[in-house]
Amino acid sequence: MWHGDELIIGGQRLTSRLLLGTGRFPSPAILQQAIGASGSEVLTFAVRRVDLDSTEDDSLLQHLPEGRFTYLPNTSGASTASEAVRLAKLARAAGLGSWIKVEISGSARTLLPDPIETLRATEQLVREGFTVLPYTSDDPILCKRLEEAGAAAVMPGGSPIGTGLGLLNTYNLGLIIEEANVPIIVDAGIGSPKDAAEAMELGAGGILVNTPVAKANHPVQMAQAMKLAVEAGRLAYLAGRIPRKRYASASSTLEGSLYGS
């Protein structure tokens, strides 16, 4: 990543803007290789998947190099704010840290997040001292309310989780990013590196992916491709793209100047 261009979430500095989910990989060995290829520093997993009574022997955590990553447990499976809060507290008590991704499904069919319960959980967990990253829909008003509630970053979906449909509403995502004073991490719906680069070019602070890496034909190669796409998209955003024009514009002048517009 560009020197000095760090992602800061909850006061923590990260050099990688790619957050990686750990579910659905073909094997622990491939998961480890994909983590290395991605360059990710933040790993997310469902609290329900972890043996909280014996984290040192947990089938997932024992495959992750100790001390190298920030864990972002998520509350996947929760359907109410109270369930999400309970899962977050269990994860912290088990030694998984104070970062939590609030994920509360409002529909078993679409898995779209419940906006009311997500806001309630965010408010309560912030009061409890958690670093909260709520997963939400691409609603600019709701994203602003979550920021105002104290979220350290807000994570709108590009499209429904696991669909790979990419960014369905770049207009809304652009508004969310423009209005935000905390990082916007695009989460859910990313299908390919093209989608990741597009989100970063909009000005997203980062990307969270799982399924497009874990279920790719070659997960390790896809992890590296996502890493490069996030970096390229970020550099493109910082560089500033040319304005769109309706008609053609010559790249050199009639005078033949080497530096013509």
PDB file of C-alpha atoms in Angstrom:
ATOM      1  CA  MET A   1       0.000   0.000   0.000  1.00  0.00           C
ATOM      2  CA  TRP A   2       1.065   3.621  -0.549  1.00  0.00           C
ATOM      3  CA  HIS A   3       3.536   4.751   2.100  1.00  0.00           C
ATOM      4  CA  GLY A   4       1.763   6.440   5.007  1.00  0.00           C
ATOM      5  CA  ASP A   5      -1.712   5.597   3.684  1.00  0.00           C
ATOM      6  CA  GLU A   6      -3.036   3.581   6.603  1.00  0.00           C
ATOM      7  CA  LEU A   7      -6.521   2.470   7.523  1.00  0.00           C
ATOM      8  CA  ILE A   8      -7.378   3.513  11.089  1.00  0.00           C
ATOM      9  CA  ILE A   9     -10.236   1.748  12.878  1.00  0.00           C
ATOM     10  CA  GLY A  10     -10.905   2.417  16.530  1.00  0.00           C
ATOM     11  CA  GLY A  11      -7.478   3.986  16.896  1.00  0.00           C
ATOM     12  CA  GLN A  12      -5.705   0.943  15.439  1.00  0.00           C
ATOM     13  CA  ARG A  13      -3.524   1.440  12.358  1.00  0.00           C
ATOM     14  CA  LEU A  14      -3.707  -1.147   9.592  1.00  0.00           C
ATOM     15  CA  THR A  15      -1.533  -1.305   6.501  1.00  0.00           C
ATOM     16  CA  SER A  16      -3.890  -3.682   4.672  1.00  0.00           C
ATOM     17  CA  ARG A  17      -7.337  -2.530   3.596  1.00  0.00           C
ATOM     18  CA  LEU A  18      -8.523  -6.064   2.874  1.00  0.00           C
ATOM     19  CA  LEU A  19     -10.378  -7.831   5.693  1.00  0.00           C
ATOM     20  CA  LEU A  20     -10.821 -11.577   5.265  1.00  0.00           C
ATOM     21  CA  GLY A  21     -13.517 -13.989   6.391  1.00  0.00           C
ATOM     22  CA  THR A  22     -12.402 -17.479   7.373  1.00  0.00           C
ATOM     23  CA  GLY A  23     -15.436 -19.639   6.601  1.00  0.00           C
ATOM     24  CA  ARG A  24     -16.066 -22.149   3.800  1.00  0.00           C
ATOM     25  CA  PHE A  25     -12.437 -22.795   2.833  1.00  0.00           C
ATOM     26  CA  PRO A  26     -11.650 -26.293   1.491  1.00  0.00           C
ATOM     27  CA  SER A  27      -9.114 -27.008   4.252  1.00  0.00           C
ATOM     28  CA  PRO A  28      -7.220 -25.326   7.103  1.00  0.00           C
ATOM     29  CA  ALA A  29      -4.041 -25.460   5.025  1.00  0.00           C
ATOM     30  CA  ILE A  30      -5.629 -23.549   2.147  1.00  0.00           C
ATOM     31  CA  LEU A  31      -7.089 -21.050   4.616  1.00  0.00           C
ATOM     32  CA  GLN A  32      -3.622 -20.364   6.023  1.00  0.00           C
ATOM     33  CA  GLN A  33      -2.133 -19.936   2.556  1.00  0.00           C
ATOM     34  CA  ALA A  34      -4.970 -17.624   1.504  1.00  0.00           C
ATOM     35  CA  ILE A  35      -4.487 -15.477   4.606  1.00  0.00           C
ATOM     36  CA  GLY A  36      -0.826 -15.086   3.742  1.00  0.00           C
ATOM     37  CA  ALA A  37      -1.547 -14.268   0.102  1.00  0.00           C
ATOM     38  CA  SER A  38      -4.213 -11.707   1.046  1.00  0.00           C
ATOM     39  CA  GLY A  39      -1.962  -9.680   3.322  1.00  0.00           C
ATOM     40  CA  SER A  40      -4.964  -9.220   5.611  1.00  0.00           C
ATOM     41  CA  GLU A  41      -4.446  -8.141   9.208  1.00  0.00           C
ATOM     42  CA  VAL A  42      -8.091  -8.470  10.298  1.00  0.00           C
ATOM     43  CA  LEU A  43      -9.808 -11.876  10.253  1.00  0.00           C
ATOM     44  CA  THR A  44     -13.496 -12.406  10.870  1.00  0.00           C
ATOM     45  CA  PHE A  45     -15.409 -15.506  11.926  1.00  0.00           C
ATOM     46  CA  ALA A  46     -18.777 -16.330  13.461  1.00  0.00           C
ATOM     47  CA  VAL A  47     -18.758 -16.472  17.258  1.00  0.00           C
ATOM     48  CA  ARG A  48     -21.059 -19.494  16.972  1.00  0.00           C
ATOM     49  CA  ARG A  49     -18.321 -21.412  15.113  1.00  0.00           C
ATOM     50  CA  VAL A  50     -15.769 -21.047  17.911  1.00  0.00           C
ATOM     51  CA  ASP A  51     -15.431 -23.205  21.025  1.00  0.00           C
ATOM     52  CA  LEU A  52     -15.479 -20.379  23.561  1.00  0.00           C
ATOM     53  CA  ASP A  53     -14.834 -22.762  26.456  1.00  0.00           C
ATOM     54  CA  SER A  54     -11.497 -23.851  25.002  1.00  0.00           C
ATOM     55  CA  THR A  55     -10.272 -21.296  22.469  1.00  0.00           C
ATOM     56  CA  GLU A  56      -6.711 -22.631  22.583  1.00  0.00           C
ATOM     57  CA  ASP A  57      -7.973 -25.953  21.167  1.00  0.00           C
ATOM     58  CA  ASP A  58     -10.618 -24.527  18.857  1.00  0.00           C
ATOM     59  CA  SER A  59     -10.583 -26.130  15.426  1.00  0.00           C
ATOM     60  CA  LEU A  60     -10.508 -22.736  13.705  1.00  0.00           C
ATOM     61  CA  LEU A  61      -8.356 -20.597  15.984  1.00  0.00           C
ATOM     62  CA  GLN A  62      -5.586 -23.181  16.377  1.00  0.00           C
ATOM     63  CA  HIS A  63      -4.827 -22.779  12.670  1.00  0.00           C
ATOM     64  CA  LEU A  64      -4.337 -19.000  12.911  1.00  0.00           C
ATOM     65  CA  PRO A  65      -0.842 -17.702  13.777  1.00  0.00           C
ATOM     66  CA  GLU A  66      -1.065 -16.239  17.290  1.00  0.00           C
ATOM     67  CA  GLY A  67      -0.532 -12.516  17.786  1.00  0.00           C
ATOM     68  CA  ARG A  68      -0.346 -11.564  14.136  1.00  0.00           C
ATOM     69  CA  PHE A  69      -3.972 -10.621  13.554  1.00  0.00           C
ATOM     70  CA  THR A  70      -6.823  -8.595  14.912  1.00  0.00           C
ATOM     71  CA  TYR A  71      -9.818 -10.855  15.368  1.00  0.00           C
ATOM     72  CA  LEU A  72     -13.214  -9.540  14.301  1.00  0.00           C
ATOM     73  CA  PRO A  73     -15.774 -12.026  15.648  1.00  0.00           C
ATOM     74  CA  ASN A  74     -19.200 -11.590  14.094  1.00  0.00           C
ATOM     75  CA  THR A  75     -22.664 -12.201  15.462  1.00  0.00           C
ATOM     76  CA  SER A  76     -23.916 -14.148  12.445  1.00  0.00           C
ATOM     77  CA  GLY A  77     -27.001 -16.133  13.391  1.00  0.00           C
ATOM     78  CA  ALA A  78     -28.364 -13.469  15.721  1.00  0.00           C
ATOM     79  CA  SER A  79     -31.850 -12.198  14.950  1.00  0.00           C
ATOM     80  CA  THR A  80     -32.156  -9.597  17.715  1.00  0.00           C
ATOM     81  CA  ALA A  81     -29.955  -6.970  19.337  1.00  0.00           C
ATOM     82  CA  SER A  82     -29.962  -8.853  22.640  1.00  0.00           C
ATOM     83  CA  GLU A  83     -28.659 -12.010  20.952  1.00  0.00           C
ATOM     84  CA  ALA A  84     -25.894 -10.048  19.226  1.00  0.00           C
ATOM     85  CA  VAL A  85     -24.867  -8.359  22.484  1.00  0.00           C
ATOM     86  CA  ARG A  86     -24.753 -11.702  24.279  1.00  0.00           C
ATOM     87  CA  LEU A  87     -22.517 -13.215  21.572  1.00  0.00           C
ATOM     88  CA  ALA A  88     -20.199 -10.211  21.670  1.00  0.00           C
ATOM     89  CA  LYS A  89     -19.800 -10.460  25.439  1.00  0.00           C
ATOM     90  CA  LEU A  90     -19.113 -14.197  25.230  1.00  0.00           C
ATOM     91  CA  ALA A  91     -16.420 -13.604  22.606  1.00  0.00           C
ATOM     92  CA  ARG A  92     -14.716 -10.922  24.704  1.00  0.00           C
ATOM     93  CA  ALA A  93     -14.870 -13.042  27.845  1.00  0.00           C
ATOM     94  CA  ALA A  94     -13.204 -15.879  25.920  1.00  0.00           C
ATOM     95  CA  GLY A  95     -10.240 -13.649  25.129  1.00  0.00           C
ATOM     96  CA  LEU A  96     -11.059 -12.808  21.508  1.00  0.00           C
ATOM     97  CA  GLY A  97     -10.738  -9.059  22.046  1.00  0.00           C
ATOM     98  CA  SER A  98     -13.170  -6.168  21.940  1.00  0.00           C
ATOM     99  CA  TRP A  99     -13.692  -5.849  18.208  1.00  0.00           C
ATOM    100  CA  ILE A 100     -17.102  -7.084  17.081  1.00  0.00           C
ATOM    101  CA  LYS A 101     -18.894  -7.173  13.767  1.00  0.00           C
ATOM    102  CA  VAL A 102     -22.605  -6.764  14.421  1.00  0.00           C
ATOM    103  CA  GLU A 103     -24.485  -8.988  12.008  1.00  0.00           C
ATOM    104  CA  ILE A 104     -28.207  -9.387  12.607  1.00  0.00           C
ATOM    105  CA  SER A 105     -30.288 -10.972   9.872  1.00  0.00           C
ATOM    106  CA  GLY A 106     -33.800  -9.695   9.289  1.00  0.00           C
ATOM    107  CA  SER A 107     -34.736 -12.307   6.688  1.00  0.00           C
ATOM    108  CA  ALA A 108     -33.840 -15.971   6.402  1.00  0.00           C
ATOM    109  CA  ARG A 109     -34.328 -15.783   2.633  1.00  0.00           C
ATOM    110  CA  THR A 110     -32.282 -12.713   1.736  1.00  0.00           C
ATOM    111  CA  LEU A 111     -30.069 -12.534   4.865  1.00  0.00           C
ATOM    112  CA  LEU A 112     -30.373  -8.765   4.645  1.00  0.00           C
ATOM    113  CA  PRO A 113     -29.531  -7.042   7.939  1.00  0.00           C
ATOM    114  CA  ASP A 114     -32.261  -5.870  10.306  1.00  0.00           C
ATOM    115  CA  PRO A 115     -31.733  -2.076  10.486  1.00  0.00           C
ATOM    116  CA  ILE A 116     -33.519  -1.453  13.787  1.00  0.00           C
ATOM    117  CA  GLU A 117     -31.897  -4.295  15.712  1.00  0.00           C
ATOM    118  CA  THR A 118     -28.484  -3.472  14.204  1.00  0.00           C
ATOM    119  CA  LEU A 119     -28.706   0.116  15.435  1.00  0.00           C
ATOM    120  CA  ARG A 120     -29.853  -1.012  18.889  1.00  0.00           C
ATOM    121  CA  ALA A 121     -27.001  -3.509  19.199  1.00  0.00           C
ATOM    122  CA  THR A 122     -24.453  -0.937  18.037  1.00  0.00           C
ATOM    123  CA  GLU A 123     -25.607   1.607  20.611  1.00  0.00           C
ATOM    124  CA  GLN A 124     -25.454  -0.895  23.461  1.00  0.00           C
ATOM    125  CA  LEU A 125     -22.106  -2.447  22.503  1.00  0.00           C
ATOM    126  CA  VAL A 126     -20.486   0.980  22.150  1.00  0.00           C
ATOM    127  CA  ARG A 127     -21.642   1.742  25.694  1.00  0.00           C
ATOM    128  CA  GLU A 128     -20.077  -1.572  26.773  1.00  0.00           C
ATOM    129  CA  GLY A 129     -16.693  -0.508  25.389  1.00  0.00           C
ATOM    130  CA  PHE A 130     -16.574  -2.574  22.208  1.00  0.00           C
ATOM    131  CA  THR A 131     -15.048  -1.488  18.915  1.00  0.00           C
ATOM    132  CA  VAL A 132     -18.162  -1.989  16.809  1.00  0.00           C
ATOM    133  CA  LEU A 133     -18.270  -2.561  13.055  1.00  0.00           C
ATOM    134  CA  PRO A 134     -21.921  -3.043  12.064  1.00  0.00           C
ATOM    135  CA  TYR A 135     -22.844  -4.837   8.845  1.00  0.00           C
ATOM    136  CA  THR A 136     -25.782  -3.031   7.290  1.00  0.00           C
ATOM    137  CA  SER A 137     -27.618  -2.267   4.070  1.00  0.00           C
ATOM    138  CA  ASP A 138     -26.521   0.482   1.692  1.00  0.00           C
ATOM    139  CA  ASP A 139     -28.900   3.035   3.217  1.00  0.00           C
ATOM    140  CA  PRO A 140     -27.092   6.393   3.590  1.00  0.00           C
ATOM    141  CA  ILE A 141     -29.324   7.543   6.467  1.00  0.00           C
ATOM    142  CA  LEU A 142     -28.923   4.327   8.439  1.00  0.00           C
ATOM    143  CA  CYS A 143     -25.158   4.318   7.897  1.00  0.00           C
ATOM    144  CA  LYS A 144     -24.974   7.845   9.284  1.00  0.00           C
ATOM    145  CA  ARG A 145     -27.065   6.860  12.313  1.00  0.00           C
ATOM    146  CA  LEU A 146     -24.698   3.952  13.007  1.00  0.00           C
ATOM    147  CA  GLU A 147     -21.725   6.308  12.824  1.00  0.00           C
ATOM    148  CA  GLU A 148     -23.460   8.712  15.214  1.00  0.00           C
ATOM    149  CA  ALA A 149     -24.107   5.769  17.556  1.00  0.00           C
ATOM    150  CA  GLY A 150     -20.347   5.322  17.872  1.00  0.00           C
ATOM    151  CA  ALA A 151     -19.480   2.684  15.276  1.00  0.00           C
ATOM    152  CA  ALA A 152     -15.726   2.605  14.623  1.00  0.00           C
ATOM    153  CA  ALA A 153     -16.444   1.734  10.979  1.00  0.00           C
ATOM    154  CA  VAL A 154     -19.636   1.057   9.036  1.00  0.00           C
ATOM    155  CA  MET A 155     -19.944  -1.924   6.707  1.00  0.00           C
ATOM    156  CA  PRO A 156     -22.631  -1.575   4.023  1.00  0.00           C
ATOM    157  CA  GLY A 157     -23.198  -4.471   1.670  1.00  0.00           C
ATOM    158  CA  GLY A 158     -22.601  -4.102  -2.043  1.00  0.00           C
ATOM    159  CA  SER A 159     -25.346  -6.689  -2.618  1.00  0.00           C
ATOM    160  CA  PRO A 160     -26.855  -9.551  -0.566  1.00  0.00           C
ATOM    161  CA  ILE A 161     -24.284 -11.668   1.218  1.00  0.00           C
ATOM    162  CA  GLY A 162     -22.841 -14.568  -0.734  1.00  0.00           C
ATOM    163  CA  THR A 163     -24.469 -13.597  -4.039  1.00  0.00           C
ATOM    164  CA  GLY A 164     -21.365 -12.312  -5.820  1.00  0.00           C
ATOM    165  CA  LEU A 165     -23.548  -9.751  -7.607  1.00  0.00           C
ATOM    166  CA  GLY A 166     -21.050  -6.926  -7.025  1.00  0.00           C
ATOM    167  CA  LEU A 167     -22.044  -3.335  -6.312  1.00  0.00           C
ATOM    168  CA  LEU A 168     -25.732  -2.935  -7.136  1.00  0.00           C
ATOM    169  CA  ASN A 169     -26.027   0.699  -6.050  1.00  0.00           C
ATOM    170  CA  THR A 170     -22.822   2.683  -6.487  1.00  0.00           C
ATOM    171  CA  TYR A 171     -24.812   5.904  -6.089  1.00  0.00           C
ATOM    172  CA  ASN A 172     -25.827   5.026  -2.526  1.00  0.00           C
ATOM    173  CA  LEU A 173     -22.362   3.758  -1.656  1.00  0.00           C
ATOM    174  CA  GLY A 174     -20.900   6.993  -2.972  1.00  0.00           C
ATOM    175  CA  LEU A 175     -23.245   9.028  -0.772  1.00  0.00           C
ATOM    176  CA  ILE A 176     -22.391   6.919   2.269  1.00  0.00           C
ATOM    177  CA  ILE A 177     -18.661   7.382   1.715  1.00  0.00           C
ATOM    178  CA  GLU A 178     -19.031  11.107   1.028  1.00  0.00           C
ATOM    179  CA  GLU A 179     -20.934  11.724   4.274  1.00  0.00           C
ATOM    180  CA  ALA A 180     -18.878   9.457   6.534  1.00  0.00           C
ATOM    181  CA  ASN A 181     -16.366  10.489   9.177  1.00  0.00           C
ATOM    182  CA  VAL A 182     -15.399   6.881   9.906  1.00  0.00           C
ATOM    183  CA  PRO A 183     -14.084   4.233   7.492  1.00  0.00           C
ATOM    184  CA  ILE A 184     -16.628   2.611   5.207  1.00  0.00           C
ATOM    185  CA  ILE A 185     -15.832  -1.066   4.667  1.00  0.00           C
ATOM    186  CA  VAL A 186     -17.811  -2.597   1.808  1.00  0.00           C
ATOM    187  CA  ASP A 187     -18.941  -6.003   3.003  1.00  0.00           C
ATOM    188  CA  ALA A 188     -21.014  -8.650   1.202  1.00  0.00           C
ATOM    189  CA  GLY A 189     -21.801  -9.226  -2.445  1.00  0.00           C
ATOM    190  CA  ILE A 190     -18.261  -8.805  -3.770  1.00  0.00           C
ATOM    191  CA  GLY A 191     -17.793 -11.413  -6.491  1.00  0.00           C
ATOM    192  CA  SER A 192     -14.485 -10.629  -8.127  1.00  0.00           C
ATOM    193  CA  PRO A 193     -11.436  -8.350  -7.873  1.00  0.00           C
ATOM    194  CA  LYS A 194     -13.197  -6.000 -10.294  1.00  0.00           C
ATOM    195  CA  ASP A 195     -15.898  -5.360  -7.679  1.00  0.00           C
ATOM    196  CA  ALA A 196     -13.302  -4.754  -4.971  1.00  0.00           C
ATOM    197  CA  ALA A 197     -11.386  -2.276  -7.124  1.00  0.00           C
ATOM    198  CA  GLU A 198     -14.627  -0.470  -8.020  1.00  0.00           C
ATOM    199  CA  ALA A 199     -15.557  -0.044  -4.355  1.00  0.00           C
ATOM    200  CA  MET A 200     -12.100   1.248  -3.510  1.00  0.00           C
ATOM    201  CA  GLU A 201     -12.201   3.720  -6.409  1.00  0.00           C
ATOM    202  CA  LEU A 202     -15.410   5.112  -4.909  1.00  0.00           C
ATOM    203  CA  GLY A 203     -13.397   5.922  -1.787  1.00  0.00           C
ATOM    204  CA  ALA A 204     -14.209   2.970   0.447  1.00  0.00           C
ATOM    205  CA  GLY A 205     -11.820   2.577   3.352  1.00  0.00           C
ATOM    206  CA  GLY A 206     -11.586  -1.149   2.806  1.00  0.00           C
ATOM    207  CA  ILE A 207     -13.234  -4.369   1.672  1.00  0.00           C
ATOM    208  CA  LEU A 208     -14.310  -7.482   3.546  1.00  0.00           C
ATOM    209  CA  VAL A 209     -14.510 -10.707   1.539  1.00  0.00           C
ATOM    210  CA  ASN A 210     -14.985 -14.371   2.311  1.00  0.00           C
ATOM    211  CA  THR A 211     -17.014 -16.409  -0.180  1.00  0.00           C
ATOM    212  CA  PRO A 212     -15.383 -15.083  -3.396  1.00  0.00           C
ATOM    213  CA  VAL A 213     -12.021 -16.210  -2.051  1.00  0.00           C
ATOM    214  CA  ALA A 214     -12.987 -19.378  -0.186  1.00  0.00           C
ATOM    215  CA  LYS A 215     -15.167 -20.787  -2.981  1.00  0.00           C
ATOM    216  CA  ALA A 216     -12.947 -19.766  -5.912  1.00  0.00           C
ATOM    217  CA  ASN A 217     -11.422 -22.570  -7.962  1.00  0.00           C
ATOM    218  CA  HIS A 218      -8.047 -21.515  -6.575  1.00  0.00           C
ATOM    219  CA  PRO A 219      -8.581 -19.651  -3.279  1.00  0.00           C
ATOM    220  CA  VAL A 220      -4.951 -18.707  -2.705  1.00  0.00           C
ATOM    221  CA  GLN A 221      -4.613 -17.079  -6.115  1.00  0.00           C
ATOM    222  CA  MET A 222      -7.930 -15.295  -5.622  1.00  0.00           C
ATOM    223  CA  ALA A 223      -6.780 -13.989  -2.249  1.00  0.00           C
ATOM    224  CA  GLN A 224      -3.751 -12.438  -3.898  1.00  0.00           C
ATOM    225  CA  ALA A 225      -5.908 -11.049  -6.715  1.00  0.00           C
ATOM    226  CA  MET A 226      -8.197  -9.379  -4.156  1.00  0.00           C
ATOM    227  CA  LYS A 227      -5.188  -7.903  -2.387  1.00  0.00           C
ATOM    228  CA  LEU A 228      -3.880  -6.381  -5.609  1.00  0.00           C
ATOM    229  CA  ALA A 229      -7.349  -5.134  -6.616  1.00  0.00           C
ATOM    230  CA  VAL A 230      -7.828  -3.348  -3.290  1.00  0.00           C
ATOM    231  CA  GLU A 231      -4.409  -1.735  -3.581  1.00  0.00           C
ATOM    232  CA  ALA A 232      -4.997  -0.700  -7.206  1.00  0.00           C
ATOM    233  CA  GLY A 233      -8.429   0.717  -6.426  1.00  0.00           C
ATOM    234  CA  ARG A 234      -7.079   2.696  -3.493  1.00  0.00           C
ATOM    235  CA  LEU A 235      -4.222   4.150  -5.560  1.00  0.00           C
ATOM    236  CA  ALA A 236      -6.666   5.057  -8.322  1.00  0.00           C
ATOM    237  CA  TYR A 237      -8.882   6.864  -5.808  1.00  0.00           C
ATOM    238  CA  LEU A 238      -5.916   8.800  -4.410  1.00  0.00           C
ATOM    239  CA  ALA A 239      -4.654   9.627  -7.909  1.00  0.00           C
ATOM    240  CA  GLY A 240      -8.033  10.951  -9.074  1.00  0.00           C
ATOM    241  CA  ARG A 241      -9.606   9.721 -12.276  1.00  0.00           C
ATOM    242  CA  ILE A 242     -10.229  11.906 -15.318  1.00  0.00           C
ATOM    243  CA  PRO A 243     -13.729  13.365 -15.670  1.00  0.00           C
ATOM    244  CA  ARG A 244     -16.187  11.550 -17.896  1.00  0.00           C
ATOM    245  CA  LYS A 245     -16.885  13.346 -21.173  1.00  0.00           C
ATOM    246  CA  ARG A 246     -19.647  12.892 -23.668  1.00  0.00           C
ATOM    247  CA  TYR A 247     -17.402  13.241 -26.719  1.00  0.00           C
ATOM    248  CA  ALA A 248     -13.931  12.163 -27.726  1.00  0.00           C
ATOM    249  CA  SER A 249     -10.888  14.177 -26.769  1.00  0.00           C
ATOM    250  CA  ALA A 250      -7.553  13.761 -28.545  1.00  0.00           C
ATOM    251  CA  SER A 251      -4.608  12.718 -26.392  1.00  0.00           C
ATOM    252  CA  SER A 252      -2.218  14.925 -28.391  1.00  0.00           C
ATOM    253  CA  THR A 253      -2.614  18.360 -29.985  1.00  0.00           C
ATOM    254  CA  LEU A 254      -2.417  19.139 -33.687  1.00  0.00           C
ATOM    255  CA  GLU A 255       0.935  20.741 -32.996  1.00  0.00           C
ATOM    256  CA  GLY A 256       2.190  17.342 -31.932  1.00  0.00           C
ATOM    257  CA  SER A 257       3.275  18.392 -28.460  1.00  0.00           C
ATOM    258  CA  LEU A 258       4.632  15.478 -26.443  1.00  0.00           C
ATOM    259  CA  TYR A 259       2.690  16.713 -23.429  1.00  0.00           C
ATOM    260  CA  GLY A 260      -0.549  17.629 -25.192  1.00  0.00           C
ATOM    261  CA  SER A 261      -3.848  17.088 -23.388  1.00  0.00           C
TER     262      SER A 261
END
